[in-house]
mmCIF file of C-alpha atoms in Angstrom:
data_model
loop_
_atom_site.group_PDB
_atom_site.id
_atom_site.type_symbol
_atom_site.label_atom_id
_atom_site.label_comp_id
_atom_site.label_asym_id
_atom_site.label_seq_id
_atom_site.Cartn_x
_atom_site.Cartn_y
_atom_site.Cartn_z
ATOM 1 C CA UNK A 92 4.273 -223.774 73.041
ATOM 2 C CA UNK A 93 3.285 -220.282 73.574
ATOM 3 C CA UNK A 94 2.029 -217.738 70.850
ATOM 4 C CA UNK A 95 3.535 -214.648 70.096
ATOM 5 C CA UNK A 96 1.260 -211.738 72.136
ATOM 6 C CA UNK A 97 -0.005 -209.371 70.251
ATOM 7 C CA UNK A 98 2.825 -206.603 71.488
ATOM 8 C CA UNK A 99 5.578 -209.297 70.095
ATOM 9 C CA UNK A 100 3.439 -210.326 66.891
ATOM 10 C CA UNK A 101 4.261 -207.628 64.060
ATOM 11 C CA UNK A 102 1.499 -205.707 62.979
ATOM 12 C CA UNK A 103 2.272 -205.189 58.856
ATOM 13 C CA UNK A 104 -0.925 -203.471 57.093
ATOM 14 C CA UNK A 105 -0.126 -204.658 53.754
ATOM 15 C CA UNK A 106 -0.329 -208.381 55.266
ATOM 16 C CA UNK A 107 -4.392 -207.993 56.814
ATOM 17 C CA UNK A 108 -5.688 -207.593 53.050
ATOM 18 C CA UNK A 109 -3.564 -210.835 51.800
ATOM 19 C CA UNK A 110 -5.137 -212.546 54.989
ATOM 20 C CA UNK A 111 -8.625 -212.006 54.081
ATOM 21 C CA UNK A 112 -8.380 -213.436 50.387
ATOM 22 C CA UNK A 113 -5.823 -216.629 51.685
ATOM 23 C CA UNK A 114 -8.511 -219.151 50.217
ATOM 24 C CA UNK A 115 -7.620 -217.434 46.539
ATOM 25 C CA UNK A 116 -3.962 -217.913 47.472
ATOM 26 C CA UNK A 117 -4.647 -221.167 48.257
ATOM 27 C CA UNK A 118 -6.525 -221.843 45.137
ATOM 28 C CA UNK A 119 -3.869 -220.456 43.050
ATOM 29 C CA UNK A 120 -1.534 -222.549 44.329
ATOM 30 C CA UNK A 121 -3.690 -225.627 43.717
ATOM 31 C CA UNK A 122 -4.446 -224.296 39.852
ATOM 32 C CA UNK A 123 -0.279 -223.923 39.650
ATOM 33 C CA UNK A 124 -0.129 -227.512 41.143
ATOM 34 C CA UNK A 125 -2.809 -229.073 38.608
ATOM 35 C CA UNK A 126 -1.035 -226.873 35.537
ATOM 36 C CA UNK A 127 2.491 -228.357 36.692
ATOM 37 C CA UNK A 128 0.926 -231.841 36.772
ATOM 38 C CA UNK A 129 -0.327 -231.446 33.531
ATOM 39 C CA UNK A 130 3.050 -230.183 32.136
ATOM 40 C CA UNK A 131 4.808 -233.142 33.510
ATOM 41 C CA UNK A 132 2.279 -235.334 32.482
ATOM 42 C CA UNK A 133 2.900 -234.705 28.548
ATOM 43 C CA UNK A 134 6.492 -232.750 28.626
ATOM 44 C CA UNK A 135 6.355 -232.776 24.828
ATOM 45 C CA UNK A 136 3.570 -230.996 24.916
ATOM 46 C CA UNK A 137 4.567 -228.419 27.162
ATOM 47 C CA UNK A 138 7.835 -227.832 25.372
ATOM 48 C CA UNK A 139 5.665 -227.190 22.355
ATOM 49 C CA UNK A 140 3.347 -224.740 24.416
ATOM 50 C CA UNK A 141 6.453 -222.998 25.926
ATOM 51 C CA UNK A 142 7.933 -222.322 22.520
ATOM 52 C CA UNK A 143 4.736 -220.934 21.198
ATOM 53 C CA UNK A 144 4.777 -218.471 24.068
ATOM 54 C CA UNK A 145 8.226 -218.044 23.522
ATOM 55 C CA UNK A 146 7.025 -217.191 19.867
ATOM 56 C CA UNK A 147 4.722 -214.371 20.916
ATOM 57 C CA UNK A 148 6.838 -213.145 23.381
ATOM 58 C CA UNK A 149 9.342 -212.387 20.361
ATOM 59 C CA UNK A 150 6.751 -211.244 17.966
ATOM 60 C CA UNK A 151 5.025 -208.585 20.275
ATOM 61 C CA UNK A 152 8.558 -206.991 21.945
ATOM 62 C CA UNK A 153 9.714 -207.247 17.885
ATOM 63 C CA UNK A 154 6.290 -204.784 17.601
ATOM 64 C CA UNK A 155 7.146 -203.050 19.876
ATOM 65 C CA UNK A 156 10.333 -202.468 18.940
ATOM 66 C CA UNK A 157 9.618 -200.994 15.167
ATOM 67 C CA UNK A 158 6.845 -198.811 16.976
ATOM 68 C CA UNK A 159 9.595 -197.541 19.397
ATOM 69 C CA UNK A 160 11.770 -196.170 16.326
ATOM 70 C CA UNK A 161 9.471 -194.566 14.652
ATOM 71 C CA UNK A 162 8.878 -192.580 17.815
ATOM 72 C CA UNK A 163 12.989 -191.318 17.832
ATOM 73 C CA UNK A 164 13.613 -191.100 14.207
ATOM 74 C CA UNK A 165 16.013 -188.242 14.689
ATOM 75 C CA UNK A 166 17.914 -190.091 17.279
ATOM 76 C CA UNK A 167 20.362 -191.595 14.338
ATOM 77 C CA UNK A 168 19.521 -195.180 15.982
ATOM 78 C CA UNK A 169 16.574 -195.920 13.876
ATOM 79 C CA UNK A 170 17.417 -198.116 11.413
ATOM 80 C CA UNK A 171 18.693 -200.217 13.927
ATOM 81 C CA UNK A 172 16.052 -200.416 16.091
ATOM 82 C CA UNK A 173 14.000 -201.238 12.931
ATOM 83 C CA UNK A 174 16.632 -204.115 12.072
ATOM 84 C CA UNK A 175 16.410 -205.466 15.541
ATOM 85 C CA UNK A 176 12.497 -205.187 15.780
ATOM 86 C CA UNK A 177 12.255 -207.245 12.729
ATOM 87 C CA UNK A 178 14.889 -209.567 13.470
ATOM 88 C CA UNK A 179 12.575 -210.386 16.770
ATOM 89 C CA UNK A 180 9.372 -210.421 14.483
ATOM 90 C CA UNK A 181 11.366 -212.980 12.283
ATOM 91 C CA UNK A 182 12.663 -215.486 14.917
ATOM 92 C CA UNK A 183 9.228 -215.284 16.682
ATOM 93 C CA UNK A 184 7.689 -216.285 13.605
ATOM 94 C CA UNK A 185 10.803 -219.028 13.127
ATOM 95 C CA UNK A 186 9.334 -220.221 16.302
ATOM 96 C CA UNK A 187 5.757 -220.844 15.350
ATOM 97 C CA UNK A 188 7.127 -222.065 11.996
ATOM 98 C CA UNK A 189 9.518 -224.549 13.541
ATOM 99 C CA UNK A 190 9.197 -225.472 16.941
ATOM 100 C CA UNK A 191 11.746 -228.476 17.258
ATOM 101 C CA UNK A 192 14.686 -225.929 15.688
ATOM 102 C CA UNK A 193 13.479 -223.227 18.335
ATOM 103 C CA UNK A 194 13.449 -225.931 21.188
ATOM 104 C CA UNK A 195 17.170 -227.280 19.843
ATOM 105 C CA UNK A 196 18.317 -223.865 20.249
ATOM 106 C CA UNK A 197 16.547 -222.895 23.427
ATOM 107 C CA UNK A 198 17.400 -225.771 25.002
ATOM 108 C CA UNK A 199 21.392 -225.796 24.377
ATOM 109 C CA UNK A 200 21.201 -222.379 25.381
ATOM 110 C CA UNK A 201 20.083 -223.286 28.350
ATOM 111 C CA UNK A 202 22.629 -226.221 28.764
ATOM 112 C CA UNK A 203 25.290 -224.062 28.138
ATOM 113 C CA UNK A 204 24.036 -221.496 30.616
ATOM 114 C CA UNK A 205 23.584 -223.609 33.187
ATOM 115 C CA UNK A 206 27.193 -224.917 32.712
ATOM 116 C CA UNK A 207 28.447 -221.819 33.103
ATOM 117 C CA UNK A 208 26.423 -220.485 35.905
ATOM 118 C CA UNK A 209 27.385 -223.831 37.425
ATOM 119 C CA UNK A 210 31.104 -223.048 37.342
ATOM 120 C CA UNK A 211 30.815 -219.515 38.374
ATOM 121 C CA UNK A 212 29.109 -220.645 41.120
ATOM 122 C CA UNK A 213 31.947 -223.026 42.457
ATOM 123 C CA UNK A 214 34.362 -220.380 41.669
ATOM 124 C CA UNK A 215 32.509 -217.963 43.875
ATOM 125 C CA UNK A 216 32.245 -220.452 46.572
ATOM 126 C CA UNK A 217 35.974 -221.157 46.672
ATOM 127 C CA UNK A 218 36.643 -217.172 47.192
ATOM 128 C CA UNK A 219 33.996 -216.560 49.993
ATOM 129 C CA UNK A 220 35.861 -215.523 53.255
ATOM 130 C CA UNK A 221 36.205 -218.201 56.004
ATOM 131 C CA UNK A 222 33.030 -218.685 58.481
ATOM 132 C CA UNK A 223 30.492 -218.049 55.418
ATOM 133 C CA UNK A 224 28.067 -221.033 54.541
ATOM 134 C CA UNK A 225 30.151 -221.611 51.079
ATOM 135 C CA UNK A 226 29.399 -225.448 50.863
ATOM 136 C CA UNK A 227 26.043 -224.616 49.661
ATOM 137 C CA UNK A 228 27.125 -222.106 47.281
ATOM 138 C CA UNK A 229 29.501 -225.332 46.287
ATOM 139 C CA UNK A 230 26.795 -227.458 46.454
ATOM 140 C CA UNK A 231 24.182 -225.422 44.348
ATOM 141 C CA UNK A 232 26.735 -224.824 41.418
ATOM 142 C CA UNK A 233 27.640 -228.498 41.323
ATOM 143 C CA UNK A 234 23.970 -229.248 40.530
ATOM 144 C CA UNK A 235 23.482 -226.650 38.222
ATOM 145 C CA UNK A 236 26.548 -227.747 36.245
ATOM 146 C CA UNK A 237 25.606 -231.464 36.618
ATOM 147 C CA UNK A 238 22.325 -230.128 35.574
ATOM 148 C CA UNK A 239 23.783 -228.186 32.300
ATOM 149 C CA UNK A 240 25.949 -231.050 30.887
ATOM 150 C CA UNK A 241 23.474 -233.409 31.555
ATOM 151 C CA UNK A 242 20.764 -231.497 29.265
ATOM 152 C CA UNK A 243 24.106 -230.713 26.582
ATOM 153 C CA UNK A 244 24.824 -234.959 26.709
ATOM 154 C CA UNK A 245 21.608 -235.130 25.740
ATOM 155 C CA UNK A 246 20.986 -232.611 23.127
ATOM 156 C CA UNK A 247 19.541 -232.528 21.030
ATOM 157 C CA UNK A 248 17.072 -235.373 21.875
ATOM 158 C CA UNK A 249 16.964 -233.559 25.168
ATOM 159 C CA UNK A 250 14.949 -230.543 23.602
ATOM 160 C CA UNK A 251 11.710 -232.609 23.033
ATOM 161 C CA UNK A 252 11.404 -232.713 26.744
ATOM 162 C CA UNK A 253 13.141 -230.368 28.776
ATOM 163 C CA UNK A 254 11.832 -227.106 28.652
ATOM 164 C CA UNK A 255 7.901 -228.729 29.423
ATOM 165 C CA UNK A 256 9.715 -230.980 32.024
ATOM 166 C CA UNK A 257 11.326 -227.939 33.919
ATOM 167 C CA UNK A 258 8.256 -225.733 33.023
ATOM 168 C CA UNK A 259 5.993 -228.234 34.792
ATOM 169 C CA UNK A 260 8.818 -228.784 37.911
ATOM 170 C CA UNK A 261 8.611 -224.989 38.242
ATOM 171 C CA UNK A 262 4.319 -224.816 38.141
ATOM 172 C CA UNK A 263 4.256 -227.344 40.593
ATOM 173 C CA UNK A 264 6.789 -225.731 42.785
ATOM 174 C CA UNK A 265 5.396 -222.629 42.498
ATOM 175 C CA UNK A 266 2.303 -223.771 43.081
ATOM 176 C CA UNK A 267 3.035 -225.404 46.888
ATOM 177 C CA UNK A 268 4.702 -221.820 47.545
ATOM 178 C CA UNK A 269 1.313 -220.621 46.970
ATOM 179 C CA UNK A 270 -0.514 -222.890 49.146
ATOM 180 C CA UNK A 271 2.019 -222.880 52.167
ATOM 181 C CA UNK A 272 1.767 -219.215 51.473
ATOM 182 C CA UNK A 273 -1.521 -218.671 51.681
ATOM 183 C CA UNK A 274 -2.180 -221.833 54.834
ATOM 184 C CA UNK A 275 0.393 -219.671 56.570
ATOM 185 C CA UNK A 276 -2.114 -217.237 55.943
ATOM 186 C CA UNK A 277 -4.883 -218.513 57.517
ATOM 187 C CA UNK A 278 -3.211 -219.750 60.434
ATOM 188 C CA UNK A 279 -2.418 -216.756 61.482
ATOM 189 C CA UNK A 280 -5.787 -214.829 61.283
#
């Protein structure tokens, strides 16, 4: 095989910095890899680590959210920015309180959006226009509805697992981006 010359090859600026630090890309990736591998090692665990960061997530925008109305009191909206800021301070603290109920409801929120996104998906497949690649559209909301009424068949013994179980799918995934990312990288240096 030939290489591209250097008049083919495109010459992108923001690329040469990335290529000098590809090791750290590489390195990242591994870190996402080991983190995955960990997740999918103890899922429960995971689960219970996602919905503490789920937790402060809700607690710190809740925060944020009372500081943000104090800062338009005149806008007539106040109050209910304050209700809503609390109601996220309250359900983030719900969270740390009672992480099986948060995972229940996290999880068949996901089951049900999954369904759904499933559906829409084979619905939008079905009205594509003729010479468009719409079996994969097909194909990918098939899965995610499979996907979605699998986790809801399941629920709610399906909430001790599946949030650290797709959490630690997604690391590891991630995590090979990372490293093909950063090899592809180096290669070309």
């Amino acid at each position: 095989m030939t290489s591209l010359s250097d008049a083919q090859r495109p010459h992108d600026s923001g690329v040469e910095p990335l290529r000098a630090k590809c090791g750290w890309i590489v390195a990242l990736g591994v870190v996402y890899v080991i983190a995955g591998l960990v997740a999918l090692s103890s899922v429960v665990l995971a689960t219970a680590a996602t919905v503490f960061l789920v937790g402060i997530m809700m607690v710190v925008a809740g925060v944020a959210e009372v500081i943000n109305a104090f800062q338009f009191k005149s806008w007539g909206k106040f109050l209910l920015w304050i209700v809503l800021g609390l109601l996220y301070i309250v359900a983030g603290f719900v969270a740390f309180e009672n992480p099986l109920l948060t995972a229940a409801v996290l999880t068949l929120m996901l089951g049900a959006a999954l369904v759904v996104s499933g559906i829409m998906r084979i619905i939008l497949a079905f009205s594509m226009k003729e010479g468009m690649p719409w079996m994969w559209v097909v194909l990918s909301g098939v899965i995610t509805l499979l996907l979605g009424a699998i986790i809801l068949a399941r629920w709610p013994v399906s909430s001790l697992y599946i949030l650290g179980l797709f959490l630690g799918i997604d690391l590891v995934f991630a995590g090979v981006g990372w490293i093909f990312v950063g090899l592809g990288l180096k290669s070309r240096a």
